[in-house]
Short mmCIF file of C-alpha atoms (C1' of nucleotides) in Angstrom, two decimals:
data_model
loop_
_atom_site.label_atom_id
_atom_site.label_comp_id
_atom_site.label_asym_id
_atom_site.label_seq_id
_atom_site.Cartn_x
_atom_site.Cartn_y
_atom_site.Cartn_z
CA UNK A 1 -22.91 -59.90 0.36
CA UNK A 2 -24.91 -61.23 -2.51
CA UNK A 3 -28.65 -61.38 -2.00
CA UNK A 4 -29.61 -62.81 1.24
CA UNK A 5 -32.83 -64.14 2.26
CA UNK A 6 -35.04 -60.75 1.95
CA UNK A 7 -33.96 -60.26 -1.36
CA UNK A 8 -31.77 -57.09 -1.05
CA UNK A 9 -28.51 -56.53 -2.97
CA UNK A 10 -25.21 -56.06 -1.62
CA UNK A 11 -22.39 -54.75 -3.38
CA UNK A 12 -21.17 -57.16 -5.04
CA UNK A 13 -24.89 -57.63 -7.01
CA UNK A 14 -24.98 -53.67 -7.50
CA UNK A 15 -21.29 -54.43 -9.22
CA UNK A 16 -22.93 -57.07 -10.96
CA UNK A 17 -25.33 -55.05 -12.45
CA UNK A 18 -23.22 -52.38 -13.47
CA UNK A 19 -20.82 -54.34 -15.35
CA UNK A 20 -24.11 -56.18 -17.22
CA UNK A 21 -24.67 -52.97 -18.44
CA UNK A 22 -21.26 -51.80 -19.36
CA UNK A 23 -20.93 -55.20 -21.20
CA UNK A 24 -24.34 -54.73 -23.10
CA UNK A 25 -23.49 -51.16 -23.81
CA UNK A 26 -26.62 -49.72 -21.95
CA UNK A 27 -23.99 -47.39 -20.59
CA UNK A 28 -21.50 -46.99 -23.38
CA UNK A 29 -18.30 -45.58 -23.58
CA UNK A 30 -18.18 -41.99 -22.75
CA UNK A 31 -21.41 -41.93 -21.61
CA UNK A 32 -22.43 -40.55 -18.55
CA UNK A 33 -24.58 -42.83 -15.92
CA UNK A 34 -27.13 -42.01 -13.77
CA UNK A 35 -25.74 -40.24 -10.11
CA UNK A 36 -25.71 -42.60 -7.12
CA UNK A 37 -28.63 -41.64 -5.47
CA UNK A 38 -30.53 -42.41 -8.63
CA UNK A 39 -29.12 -46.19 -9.32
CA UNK A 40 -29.50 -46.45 -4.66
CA UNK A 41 -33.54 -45.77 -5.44
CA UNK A 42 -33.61 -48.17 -8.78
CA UNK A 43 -32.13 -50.76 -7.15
CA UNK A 44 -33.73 -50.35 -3.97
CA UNK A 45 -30.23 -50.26 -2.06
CA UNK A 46 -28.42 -47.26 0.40
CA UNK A 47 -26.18 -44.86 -1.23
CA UNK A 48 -23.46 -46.04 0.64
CA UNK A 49 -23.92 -49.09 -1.30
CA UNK A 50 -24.16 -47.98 -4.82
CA UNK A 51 -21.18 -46.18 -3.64
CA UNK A 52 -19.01 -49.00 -2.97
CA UNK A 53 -19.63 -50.97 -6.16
CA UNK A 54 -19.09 -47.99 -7.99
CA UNK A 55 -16.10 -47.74 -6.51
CA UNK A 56 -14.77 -50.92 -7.11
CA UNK A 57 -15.85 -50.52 -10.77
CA UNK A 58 -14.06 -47.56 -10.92
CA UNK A 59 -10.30 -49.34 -9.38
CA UNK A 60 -11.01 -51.58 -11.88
CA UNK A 61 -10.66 -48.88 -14.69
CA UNK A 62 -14.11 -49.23 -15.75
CA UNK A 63 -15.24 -46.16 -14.54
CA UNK A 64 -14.02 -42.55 -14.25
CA UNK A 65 -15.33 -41.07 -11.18
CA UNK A 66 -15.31 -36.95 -10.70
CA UNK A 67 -17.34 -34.85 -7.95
CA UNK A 68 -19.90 -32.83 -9.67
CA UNK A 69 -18.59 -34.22 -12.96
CA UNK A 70 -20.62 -37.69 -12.21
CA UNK A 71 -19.02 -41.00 -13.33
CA UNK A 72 -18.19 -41.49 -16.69
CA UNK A 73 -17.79 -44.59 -18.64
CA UNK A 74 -14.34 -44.93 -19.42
CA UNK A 75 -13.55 -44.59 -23.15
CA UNK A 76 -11.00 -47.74 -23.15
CA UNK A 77 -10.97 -49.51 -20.18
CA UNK A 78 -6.88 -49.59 -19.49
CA UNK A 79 -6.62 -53.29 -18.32
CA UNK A 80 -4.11 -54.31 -15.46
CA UNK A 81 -2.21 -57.30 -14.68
CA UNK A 82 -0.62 -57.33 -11.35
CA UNK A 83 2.97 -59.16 -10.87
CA UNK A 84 3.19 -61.09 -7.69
CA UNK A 85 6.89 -60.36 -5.72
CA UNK A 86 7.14 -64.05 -4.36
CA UNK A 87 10.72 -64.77 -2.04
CA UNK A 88 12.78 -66.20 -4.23
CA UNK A 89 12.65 -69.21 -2.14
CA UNK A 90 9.12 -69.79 -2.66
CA UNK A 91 8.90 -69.10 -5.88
CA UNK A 92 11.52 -71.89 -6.79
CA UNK A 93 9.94 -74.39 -4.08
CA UNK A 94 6.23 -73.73 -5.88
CA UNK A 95 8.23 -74.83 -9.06
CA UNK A 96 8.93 -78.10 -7.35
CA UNK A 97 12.35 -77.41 -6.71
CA UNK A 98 14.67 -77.41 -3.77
CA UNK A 99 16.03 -74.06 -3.03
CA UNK A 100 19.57 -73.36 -2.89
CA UNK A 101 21.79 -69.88 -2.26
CA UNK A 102 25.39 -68.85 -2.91
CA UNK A 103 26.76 -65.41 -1.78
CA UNK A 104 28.88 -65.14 -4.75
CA UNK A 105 30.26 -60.95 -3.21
CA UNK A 106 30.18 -58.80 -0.59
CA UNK A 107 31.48 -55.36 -0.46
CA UNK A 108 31.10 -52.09 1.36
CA UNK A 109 31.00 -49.59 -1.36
CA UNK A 110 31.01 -45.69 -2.25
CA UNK A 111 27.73 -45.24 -3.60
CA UNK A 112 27.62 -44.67 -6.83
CA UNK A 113 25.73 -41.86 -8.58
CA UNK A 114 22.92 -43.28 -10.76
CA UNK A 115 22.15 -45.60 -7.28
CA UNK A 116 22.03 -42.27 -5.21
CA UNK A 117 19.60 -40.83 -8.15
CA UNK A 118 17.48 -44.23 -8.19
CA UNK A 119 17.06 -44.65 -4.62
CA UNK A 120 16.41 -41.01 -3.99
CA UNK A 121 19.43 -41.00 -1.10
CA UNK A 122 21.07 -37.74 -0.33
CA UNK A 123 23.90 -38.25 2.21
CA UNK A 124 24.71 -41.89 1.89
CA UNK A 125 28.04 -42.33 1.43
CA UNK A 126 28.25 -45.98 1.29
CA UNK A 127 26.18 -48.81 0.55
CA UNK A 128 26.29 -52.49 1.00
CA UNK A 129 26.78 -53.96 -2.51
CA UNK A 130 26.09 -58.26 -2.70
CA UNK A 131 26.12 -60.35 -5.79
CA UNK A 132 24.54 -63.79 -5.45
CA UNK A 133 22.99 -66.98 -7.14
CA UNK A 134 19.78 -68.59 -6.75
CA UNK A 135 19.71 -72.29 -6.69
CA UNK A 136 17.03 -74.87 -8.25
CA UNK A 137 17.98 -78.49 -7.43
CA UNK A 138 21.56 -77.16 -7.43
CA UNK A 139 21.68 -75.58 -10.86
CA UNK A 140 21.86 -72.28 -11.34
CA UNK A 141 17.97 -70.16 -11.39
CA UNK A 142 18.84 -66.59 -10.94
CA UNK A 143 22.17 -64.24 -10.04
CA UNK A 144 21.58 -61.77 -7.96
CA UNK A 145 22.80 -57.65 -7.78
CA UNK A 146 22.01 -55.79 -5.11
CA UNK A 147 22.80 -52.64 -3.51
CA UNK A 148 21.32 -51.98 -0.08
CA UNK A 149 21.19 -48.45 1.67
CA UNK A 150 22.37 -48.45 5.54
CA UNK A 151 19.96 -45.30 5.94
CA UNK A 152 16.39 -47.22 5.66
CA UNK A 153 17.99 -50.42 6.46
CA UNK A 154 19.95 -49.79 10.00
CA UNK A 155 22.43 -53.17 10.62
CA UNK A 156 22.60 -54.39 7.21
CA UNK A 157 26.61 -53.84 7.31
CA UNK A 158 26.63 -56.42 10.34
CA UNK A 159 23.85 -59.16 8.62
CA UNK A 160 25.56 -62.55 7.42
CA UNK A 161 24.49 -62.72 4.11
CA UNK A 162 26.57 -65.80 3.30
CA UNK A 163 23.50 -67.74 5.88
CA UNK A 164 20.82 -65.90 4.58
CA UNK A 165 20.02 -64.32 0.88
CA UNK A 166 18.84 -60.22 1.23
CA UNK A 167 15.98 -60.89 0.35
CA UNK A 168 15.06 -62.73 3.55
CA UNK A 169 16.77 -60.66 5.72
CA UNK A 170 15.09 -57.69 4.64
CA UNK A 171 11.84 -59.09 4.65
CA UNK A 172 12.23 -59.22 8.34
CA UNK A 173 14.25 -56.40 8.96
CA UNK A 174 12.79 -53.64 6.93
CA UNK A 175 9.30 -52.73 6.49
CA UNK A 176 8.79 -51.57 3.06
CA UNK A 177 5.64 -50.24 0.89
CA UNK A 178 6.31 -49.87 -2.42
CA UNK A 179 8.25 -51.85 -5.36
CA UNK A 180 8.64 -50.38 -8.71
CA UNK A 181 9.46 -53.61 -11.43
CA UNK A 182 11.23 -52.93 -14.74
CA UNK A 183 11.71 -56.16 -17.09
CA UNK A 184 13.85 -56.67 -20.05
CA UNK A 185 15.45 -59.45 -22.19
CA UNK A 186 19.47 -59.02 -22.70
CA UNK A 187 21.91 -61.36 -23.54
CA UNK A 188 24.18 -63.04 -21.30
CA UNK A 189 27.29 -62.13 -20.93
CA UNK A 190 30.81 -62.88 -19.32
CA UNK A 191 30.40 -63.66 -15.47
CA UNK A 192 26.33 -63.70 -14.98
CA UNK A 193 26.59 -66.39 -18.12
CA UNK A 194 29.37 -68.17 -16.35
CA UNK A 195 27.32 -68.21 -12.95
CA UNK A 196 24.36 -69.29 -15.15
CA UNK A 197 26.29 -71.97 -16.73
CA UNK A 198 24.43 -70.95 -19.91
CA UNK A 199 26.13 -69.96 -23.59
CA UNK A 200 27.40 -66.40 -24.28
CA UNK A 201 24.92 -64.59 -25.76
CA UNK A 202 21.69 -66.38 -24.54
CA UNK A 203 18.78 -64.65 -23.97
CA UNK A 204 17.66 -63.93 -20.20
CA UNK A 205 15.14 -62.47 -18.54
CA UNK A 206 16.34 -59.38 -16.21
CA UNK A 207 14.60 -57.97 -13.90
CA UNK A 208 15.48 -54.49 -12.16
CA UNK A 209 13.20 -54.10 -8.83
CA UNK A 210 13.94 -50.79 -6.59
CA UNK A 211 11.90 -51.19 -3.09
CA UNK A 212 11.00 -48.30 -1.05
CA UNK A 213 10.08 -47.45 2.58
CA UNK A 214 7.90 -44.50 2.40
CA UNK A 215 9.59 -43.40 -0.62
CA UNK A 216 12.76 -43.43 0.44
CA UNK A 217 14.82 -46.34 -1.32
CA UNK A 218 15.81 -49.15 0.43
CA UNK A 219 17.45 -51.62 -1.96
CA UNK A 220 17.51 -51.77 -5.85
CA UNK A 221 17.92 -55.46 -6.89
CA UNK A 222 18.99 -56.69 -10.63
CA UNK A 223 17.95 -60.15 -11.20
CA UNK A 224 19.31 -62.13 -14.10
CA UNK A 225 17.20 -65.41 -14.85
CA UNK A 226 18.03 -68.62 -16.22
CA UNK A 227 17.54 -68.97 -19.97
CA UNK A 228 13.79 -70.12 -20.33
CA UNK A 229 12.64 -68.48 -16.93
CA UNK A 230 8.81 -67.05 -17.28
CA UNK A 231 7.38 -64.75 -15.25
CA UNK A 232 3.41 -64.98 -14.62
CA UNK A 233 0.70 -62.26 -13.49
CA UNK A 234 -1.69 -63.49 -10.55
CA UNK A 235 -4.70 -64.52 -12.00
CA UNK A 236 -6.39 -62.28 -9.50
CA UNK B 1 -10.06 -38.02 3.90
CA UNK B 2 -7.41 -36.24 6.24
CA UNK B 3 -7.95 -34.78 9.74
CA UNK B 4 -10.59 -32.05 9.06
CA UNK B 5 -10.97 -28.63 10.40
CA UNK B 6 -12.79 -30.35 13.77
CA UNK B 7 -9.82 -32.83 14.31
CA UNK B 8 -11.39 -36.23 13.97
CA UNK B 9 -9.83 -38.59 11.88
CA UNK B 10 -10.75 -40.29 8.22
CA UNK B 11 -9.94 -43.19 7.18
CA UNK B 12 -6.73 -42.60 5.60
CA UNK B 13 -5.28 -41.05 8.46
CA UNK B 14 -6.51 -44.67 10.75
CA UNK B 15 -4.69 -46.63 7.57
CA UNK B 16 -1.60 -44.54 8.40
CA UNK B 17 -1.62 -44.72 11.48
CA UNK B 18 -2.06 -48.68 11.68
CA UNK B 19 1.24 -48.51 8.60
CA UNK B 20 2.77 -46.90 11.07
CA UNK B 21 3.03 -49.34 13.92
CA UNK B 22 3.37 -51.95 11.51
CA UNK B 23 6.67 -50.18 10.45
CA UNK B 24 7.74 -50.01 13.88
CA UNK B 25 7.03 -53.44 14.82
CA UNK B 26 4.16 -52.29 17.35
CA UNK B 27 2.64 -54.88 15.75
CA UNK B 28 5.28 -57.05 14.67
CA UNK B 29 4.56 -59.72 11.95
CA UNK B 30 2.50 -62.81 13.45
CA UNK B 31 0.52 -60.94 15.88
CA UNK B 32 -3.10 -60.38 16.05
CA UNK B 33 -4.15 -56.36 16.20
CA UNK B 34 -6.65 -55.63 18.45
CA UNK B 35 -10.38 -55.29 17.18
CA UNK B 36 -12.12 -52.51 15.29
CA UNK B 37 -14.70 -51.52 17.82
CA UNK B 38 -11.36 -51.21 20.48
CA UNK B 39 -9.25 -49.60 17.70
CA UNK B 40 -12.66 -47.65 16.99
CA UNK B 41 -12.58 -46.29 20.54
CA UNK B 42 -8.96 -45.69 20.62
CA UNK B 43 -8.49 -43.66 17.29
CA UNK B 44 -11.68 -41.71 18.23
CA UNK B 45 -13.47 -42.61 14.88
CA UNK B 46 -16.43 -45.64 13.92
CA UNK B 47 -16.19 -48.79 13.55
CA UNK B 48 -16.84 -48.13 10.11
CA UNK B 49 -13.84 -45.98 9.41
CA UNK B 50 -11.34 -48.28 11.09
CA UNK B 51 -13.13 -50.99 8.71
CA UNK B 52 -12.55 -49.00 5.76
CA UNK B 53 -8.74 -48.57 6.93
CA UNK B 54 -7.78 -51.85 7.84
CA UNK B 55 -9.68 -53.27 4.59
CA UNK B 56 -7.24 -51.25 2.38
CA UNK B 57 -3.95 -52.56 4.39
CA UNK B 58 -5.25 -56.12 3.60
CA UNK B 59 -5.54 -55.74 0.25
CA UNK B 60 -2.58 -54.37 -0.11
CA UNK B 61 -1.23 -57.44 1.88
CA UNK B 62 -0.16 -55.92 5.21
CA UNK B 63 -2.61 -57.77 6.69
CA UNK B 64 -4.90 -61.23 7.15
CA UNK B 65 -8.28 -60.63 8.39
CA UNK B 66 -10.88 -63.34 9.20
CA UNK B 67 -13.94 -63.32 11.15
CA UNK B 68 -13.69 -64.75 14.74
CA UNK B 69 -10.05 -65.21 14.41
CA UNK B 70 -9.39 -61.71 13.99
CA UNK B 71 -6.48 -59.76 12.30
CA UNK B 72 -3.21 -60.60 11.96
CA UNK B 73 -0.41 -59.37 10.37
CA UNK B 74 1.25 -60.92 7.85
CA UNK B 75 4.48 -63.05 8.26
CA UNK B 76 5.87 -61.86 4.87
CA UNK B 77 3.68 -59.28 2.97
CA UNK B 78 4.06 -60.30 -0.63
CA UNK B 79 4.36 -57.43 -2.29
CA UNK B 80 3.12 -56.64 -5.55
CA UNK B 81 3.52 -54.77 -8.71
CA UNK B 82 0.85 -53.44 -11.66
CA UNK B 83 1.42 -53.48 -15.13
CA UNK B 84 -0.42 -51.51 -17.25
CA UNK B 85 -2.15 -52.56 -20.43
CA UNK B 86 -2.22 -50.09 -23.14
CA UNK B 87 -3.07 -49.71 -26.67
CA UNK B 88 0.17 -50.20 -28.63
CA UNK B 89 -0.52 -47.08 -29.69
CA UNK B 90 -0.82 -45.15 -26.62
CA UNK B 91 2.47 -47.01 -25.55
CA UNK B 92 4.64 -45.86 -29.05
CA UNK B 93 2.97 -42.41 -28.05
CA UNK B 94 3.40 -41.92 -24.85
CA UNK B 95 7.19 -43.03 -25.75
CA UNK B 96 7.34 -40.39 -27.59
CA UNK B 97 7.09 -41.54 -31.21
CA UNK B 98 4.67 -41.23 -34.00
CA UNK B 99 2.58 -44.47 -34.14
CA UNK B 100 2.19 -46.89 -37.11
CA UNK B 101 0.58 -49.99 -38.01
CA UNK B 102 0.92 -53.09 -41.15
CA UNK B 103 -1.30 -55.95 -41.44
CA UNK B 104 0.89 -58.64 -42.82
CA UNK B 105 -1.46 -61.97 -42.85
CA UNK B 106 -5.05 -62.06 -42.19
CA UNK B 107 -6.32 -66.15 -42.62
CA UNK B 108 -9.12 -68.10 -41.00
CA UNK B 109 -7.72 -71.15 -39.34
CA UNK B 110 -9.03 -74.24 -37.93
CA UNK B 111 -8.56 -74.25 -34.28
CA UNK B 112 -5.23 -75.06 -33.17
CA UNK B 113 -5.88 -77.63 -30.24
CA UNK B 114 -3.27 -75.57 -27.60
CA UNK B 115 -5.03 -72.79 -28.37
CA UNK B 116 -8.47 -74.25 -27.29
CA UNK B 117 -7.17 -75.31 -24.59
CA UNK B 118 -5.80 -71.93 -23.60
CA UNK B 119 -8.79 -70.58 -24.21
CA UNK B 120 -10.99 -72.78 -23.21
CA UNK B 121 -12.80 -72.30 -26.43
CA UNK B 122 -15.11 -75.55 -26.80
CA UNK B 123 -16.84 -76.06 -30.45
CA UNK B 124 -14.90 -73.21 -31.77
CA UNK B 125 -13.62 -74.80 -35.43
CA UNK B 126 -12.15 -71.58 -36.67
CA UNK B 127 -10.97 -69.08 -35.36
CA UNK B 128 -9.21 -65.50 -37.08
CA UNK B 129 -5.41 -65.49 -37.03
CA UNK B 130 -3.51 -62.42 -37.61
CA UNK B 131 0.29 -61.14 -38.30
CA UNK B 132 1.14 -57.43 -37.75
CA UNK B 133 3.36 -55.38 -36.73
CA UNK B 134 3.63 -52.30 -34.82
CA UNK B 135 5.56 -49.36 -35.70
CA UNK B 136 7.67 -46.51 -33.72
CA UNK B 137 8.34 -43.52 -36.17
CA UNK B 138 8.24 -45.90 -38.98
CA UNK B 139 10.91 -48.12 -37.22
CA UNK B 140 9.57 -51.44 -35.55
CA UNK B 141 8.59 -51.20 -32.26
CA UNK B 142 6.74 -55.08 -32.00
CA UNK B 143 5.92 -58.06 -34.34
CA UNK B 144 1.91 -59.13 -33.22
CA UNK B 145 0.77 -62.78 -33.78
CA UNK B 146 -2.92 -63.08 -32.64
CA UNK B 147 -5.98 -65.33 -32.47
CA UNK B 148 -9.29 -64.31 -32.11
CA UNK B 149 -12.29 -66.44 -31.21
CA UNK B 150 -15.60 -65.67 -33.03
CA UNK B 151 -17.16 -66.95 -30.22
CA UNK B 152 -16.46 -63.77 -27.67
CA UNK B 153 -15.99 -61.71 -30.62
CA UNK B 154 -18.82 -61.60 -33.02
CA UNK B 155 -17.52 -59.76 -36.12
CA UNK B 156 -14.54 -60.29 -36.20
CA UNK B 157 -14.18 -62.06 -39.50
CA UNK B 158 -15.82 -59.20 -41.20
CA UNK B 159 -14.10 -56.53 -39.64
CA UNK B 160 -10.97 -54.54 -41.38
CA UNK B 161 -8.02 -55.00 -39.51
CA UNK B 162 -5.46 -53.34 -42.80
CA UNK B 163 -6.84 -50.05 -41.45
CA UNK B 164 -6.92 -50.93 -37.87
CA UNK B 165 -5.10 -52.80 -35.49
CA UNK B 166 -6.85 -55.63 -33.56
CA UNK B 167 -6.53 -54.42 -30.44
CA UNK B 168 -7.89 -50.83 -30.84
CA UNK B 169 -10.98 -53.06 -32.55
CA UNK B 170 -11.52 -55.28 -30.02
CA UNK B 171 -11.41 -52.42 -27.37
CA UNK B 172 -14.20 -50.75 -29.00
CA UNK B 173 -16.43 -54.04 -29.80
CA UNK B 174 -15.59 -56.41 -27.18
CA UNK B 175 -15.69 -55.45 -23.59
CA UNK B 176 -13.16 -58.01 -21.53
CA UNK B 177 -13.25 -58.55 -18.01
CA UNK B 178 -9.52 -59.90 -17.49
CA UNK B 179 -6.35 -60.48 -18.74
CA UNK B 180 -3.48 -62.88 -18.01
CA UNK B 181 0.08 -62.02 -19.04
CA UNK B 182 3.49 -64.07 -19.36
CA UNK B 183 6.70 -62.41 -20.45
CA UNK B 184 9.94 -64.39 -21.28
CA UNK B 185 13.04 -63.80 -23.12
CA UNK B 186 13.81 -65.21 -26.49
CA UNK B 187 16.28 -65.32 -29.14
CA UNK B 188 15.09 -63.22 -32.36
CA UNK B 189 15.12 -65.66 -35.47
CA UNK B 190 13.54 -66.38 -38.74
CA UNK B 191 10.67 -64.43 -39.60
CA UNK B 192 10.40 -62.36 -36.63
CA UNK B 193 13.72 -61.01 -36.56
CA UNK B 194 13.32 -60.33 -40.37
CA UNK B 195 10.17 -58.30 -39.37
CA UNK B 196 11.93 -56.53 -36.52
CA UNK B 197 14.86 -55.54 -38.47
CA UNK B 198 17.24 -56.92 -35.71
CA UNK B 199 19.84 -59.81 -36.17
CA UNK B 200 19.25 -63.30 -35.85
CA UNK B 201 19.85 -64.32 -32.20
CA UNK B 202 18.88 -60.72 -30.69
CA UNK B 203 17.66 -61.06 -27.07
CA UNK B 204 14.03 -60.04 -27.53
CA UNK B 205 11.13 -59.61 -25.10
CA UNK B 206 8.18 -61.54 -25.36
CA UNK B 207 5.16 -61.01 -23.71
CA UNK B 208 1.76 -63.51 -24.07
CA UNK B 209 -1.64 -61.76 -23.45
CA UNK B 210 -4.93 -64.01 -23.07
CA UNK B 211 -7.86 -62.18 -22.60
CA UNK B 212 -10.68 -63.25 -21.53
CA UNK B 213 -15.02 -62.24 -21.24
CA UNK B 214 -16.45 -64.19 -17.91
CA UNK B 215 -13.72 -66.30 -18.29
CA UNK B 216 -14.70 -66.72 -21.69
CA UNK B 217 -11.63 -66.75 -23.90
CA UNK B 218 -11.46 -64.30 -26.35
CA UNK B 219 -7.89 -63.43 -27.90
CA UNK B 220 -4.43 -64.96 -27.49
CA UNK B 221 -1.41 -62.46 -28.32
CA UNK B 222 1.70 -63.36 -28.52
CA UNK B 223 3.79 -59.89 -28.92
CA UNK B 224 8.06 -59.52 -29.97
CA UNK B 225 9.33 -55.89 -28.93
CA UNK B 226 12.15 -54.63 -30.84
CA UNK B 227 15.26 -55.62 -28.92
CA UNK B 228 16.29 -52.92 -25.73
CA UNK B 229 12.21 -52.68 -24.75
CA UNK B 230 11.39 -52.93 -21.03
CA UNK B 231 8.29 -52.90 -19.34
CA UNK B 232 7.70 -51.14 -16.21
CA UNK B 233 5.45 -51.50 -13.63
CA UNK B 234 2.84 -48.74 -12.74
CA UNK B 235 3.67 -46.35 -9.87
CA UNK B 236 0.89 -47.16 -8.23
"C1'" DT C 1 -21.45 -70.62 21.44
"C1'" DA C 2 -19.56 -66.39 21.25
"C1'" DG C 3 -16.43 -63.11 19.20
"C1'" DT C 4 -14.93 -61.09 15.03
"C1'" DG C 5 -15.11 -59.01 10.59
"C1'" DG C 6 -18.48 -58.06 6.48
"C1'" DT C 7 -21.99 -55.45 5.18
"C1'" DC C 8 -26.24 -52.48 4.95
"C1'" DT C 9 -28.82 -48.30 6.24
"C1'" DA C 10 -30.30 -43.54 6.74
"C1'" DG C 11 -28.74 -39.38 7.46
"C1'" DA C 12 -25.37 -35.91 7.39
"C1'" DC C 13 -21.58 -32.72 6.11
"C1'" DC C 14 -18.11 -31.41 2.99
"C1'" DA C 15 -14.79 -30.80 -1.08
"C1'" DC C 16 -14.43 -30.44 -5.57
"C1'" DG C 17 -15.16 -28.49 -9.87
"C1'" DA C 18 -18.34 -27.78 -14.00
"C1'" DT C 19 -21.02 -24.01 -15.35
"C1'" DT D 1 -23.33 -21.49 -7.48
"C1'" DC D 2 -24.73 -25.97 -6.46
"C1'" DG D 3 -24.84 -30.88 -8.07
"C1'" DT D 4 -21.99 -34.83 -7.44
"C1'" DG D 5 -19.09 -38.02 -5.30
"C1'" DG D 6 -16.22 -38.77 -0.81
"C1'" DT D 7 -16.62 -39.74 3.62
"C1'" DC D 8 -18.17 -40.25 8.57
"C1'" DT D 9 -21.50 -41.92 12.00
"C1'" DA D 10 -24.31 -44.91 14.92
"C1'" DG D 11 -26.70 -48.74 14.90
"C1'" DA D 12 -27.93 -53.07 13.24
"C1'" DC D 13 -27.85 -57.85 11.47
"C1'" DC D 14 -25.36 -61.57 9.72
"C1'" DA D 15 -21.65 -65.10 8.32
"C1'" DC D 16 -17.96 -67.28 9.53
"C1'" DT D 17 -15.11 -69.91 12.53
"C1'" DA D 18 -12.17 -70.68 16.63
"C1'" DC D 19 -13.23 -72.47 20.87
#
DNA sequence: TAGTGGTCTAGACCACGAT
DNA sequence: TCGTGGTCTAGACCACTAC
C-alpha cells in the first residue's frame, strides 16, 4: 500500500489520484477517462493495479465501468450510507445501558399470507410468531414482532425464547446473508404504547427488517422504538 | 467469474464455496480457516483468487483476517444494510410522481455555533441557510431546512436556488466524498406541519444529512417527509 | 522469528458490447 | 469486429504480529 520506499504507487495512491481529478474536474461528469492500460503506463504502475483502484472508485459510485464502453464518470455520484444491524444487546450496552428482555408472546401460528409473500415461503404452513420488549436500565427501548419460518430455521419451535431474545438465537443458529431494512415514523398506539409506557399517539421510530438465507426468508422482524430513539449510519 | 469452459474456478465460485461451509458450520464461528496458499491448493486456483474471495467475505463481515494470526470467522457477523442517497427528485420520480420544487427563505446567517461544530467549520462567520420544500404531484412530499458552508462550497451565495433545488446544485458544483445520516421520528408541529399540509402532532420522519469534502463539512440537511414515508434499504 | 495476509507485476485469455 | 474491462496465474516482496 501507499508508496513504499522505491517510490511506486499502490492502489490506494492510484485511488488517490483519481479522485484528485474527479474533485478538480479534470475528468468531469460524463466524461470518458483514459483506458487502464493508459493511466498503468502514466503512472508507472501494473494494470492489475489501475484496475483495482478503479474498481474501488467505481463501488463507490464514482465511476461507471462497461467492457468496451470504458469507464465513465458518473453524472451524479448516488451517495450511500450504510446502516449497521448491531444485536440489540449491544446496541443498548454501547448506549451505556444495561440490557434487559421480556418475552411478552409466543405462539405457533398459520402463516399468514402477506408473511408467505414477504418471506418468499411456499409450503410453510406454520410459523413461530414472538412479541417481545427490549430493556434499557429496565425501561422500556424497543417491542419486538417477529415471525420466524421453521423451513430455514430447523428447531426454532423447540428454542426457549423466554431465556434468550430471537435475535440471539438466530444469530447462532441460522446463517443468514442478506437483510432488507424499511424505516418509518407511526404513532403509538394501544398495546406497543402500553409496553412502551409512552402517550397514545407519540411518535416512534419502526423499523421492518426481513433477513434471508440465500434468498429464502428466514424471519421478518417489526421493531417499534422508544419515543426519541435515533438510528445512525457507520461513519465508514 | 464462474467455472469456465476448462473447469477451473474464479473467484466467485472460491467465495461461494467458502459461504458455503460457513453456512454449514464447516467452519463454525470462532475458528480459524486454513490459509490461502492451502485453500489455493485445495480449490485448484492461485493464491490470488482465493485472496480475491476471501477479501470480499470480509468485507461483507463473514470474516476477520489479519496477518500472522490468520482468518477467522466471525463470532456474530454484523450485518449490514445500504441506503441510497438520491436527488429528491429522482426519489418523487422514481415513486412515481411528477416532481416539484418552492424556495421559501433564502438568508445569510451568522454561524450557528452547533452547526460549526457539526461541521467542523472553523472561521466560517456566515454561512447560507435555506427553507424549501419538495413536492410530489404538487402535493408535499418533504419540508428541507439546510445550511451551506461557503467554505466547501464556493458560490453558493450567488447561486439561484428559486429555480433550483440545493441539492441538484451542489451535485453539479461540489463533489463530496461522504455523507453521514440520522433518522428519527417526530411529532409534526408549527411551521412544518403547516408546510406539509398534515395535522399538528402527525408522526413524521426525519432524516439529518451532513455531508462532507475530505472531511471538510459542507451542508447540514435536516429533511420532514410527509407523514406515511419510509425509507428502504438498497437490495444490494 | 516465522507465518500469514496485503499487494504488485507481467503476461495472458476471455466476455461483453459499441460500432 | 475488436477495444475495453474482468479475471486468472505464478512469482515475488513486504508488513504485520503472534509466538
Amino acid at each position: 500500500m501507499a508508496a513504499d520506499a522505491t517510490g511506486a504507487l499502490g492502489w490506494q495512491d492510484v485511488a488517490a489520484l483519481a479522485r484528485a481529478r474527479l474533485a478538480a474536474r479534470i475528468w468531469p461528469p460524463g466524461a470518458i477517462i483514459p483506458p487502464e492500460a493508459e493511466l498503468a503506463r502514466e503512472f508507472g504502475v501494473s494494470r492489475s493495479t489501475v484496475n483495482r483502484a478503479l474498481r474501488a472508485l467505481a463501488e463507490e459510485g464514482w465511476l461507471d465501468r462497461r467492457r468496451k464502453a470504458g469507464t465513465r464518470v458518473a453524472e451524479r455520484p448516488v451517495h450511500r450510507a450504510t446502516l449497521a444491524i448491531p444485536l440489540m444487546r449491544d446496541e443498548v450496552e454501547a448506549a451505556g445501558h444495561r440490557y434487559g428482555y421480556r418475552l411478552l408472546d409466543r405462539e405457533v401460528t398459520a402463516t399468514p399470507g402477506l408473511l408467505a409473500l414477504q418471506l418468499g415461503m411456499r409450503g410453510v404452513p406454520r410459523v413461530l410468531r414472538l412479541e417481545a420488549l427490549h430493556l434499557a436500565d429496565g425501561r422500556p427501548w424497543a417491542h419486538e414482532e417477529r415471525w420466524i419460518s421453521p423451513e430455514t430455521a430447523p428447531g426454532v419451535f423447540e428454542a426457549d425464547f423466554a431465556a434468550q431474545s430471537a435475535n440471539e438465537w438466530l444469530v447462532t443458529h441460522v446463517p443468514c446473508s442478506s437483510v432488507e431494512v424499511s424505516v418509518s415514523a407511526e404513532r403509538a398506539t394501544g398495546r406497543v404504547a402500553a409496553m412502551l409506557e409512552c402517550e397514545d399517539g407519540e411518535a416512534i421510530l419502526v423499523v421492518e427488517r426481513i433477513t434471508r438465507q440465500e434468498g429464502r426468508g428466514v424471519t421478518l422482524l417489526r421493531l417499534s422504538h422508544a419515543p426519541g430513539h435515533r438510528i445512525r449510519s457507520t461513519p465508514g
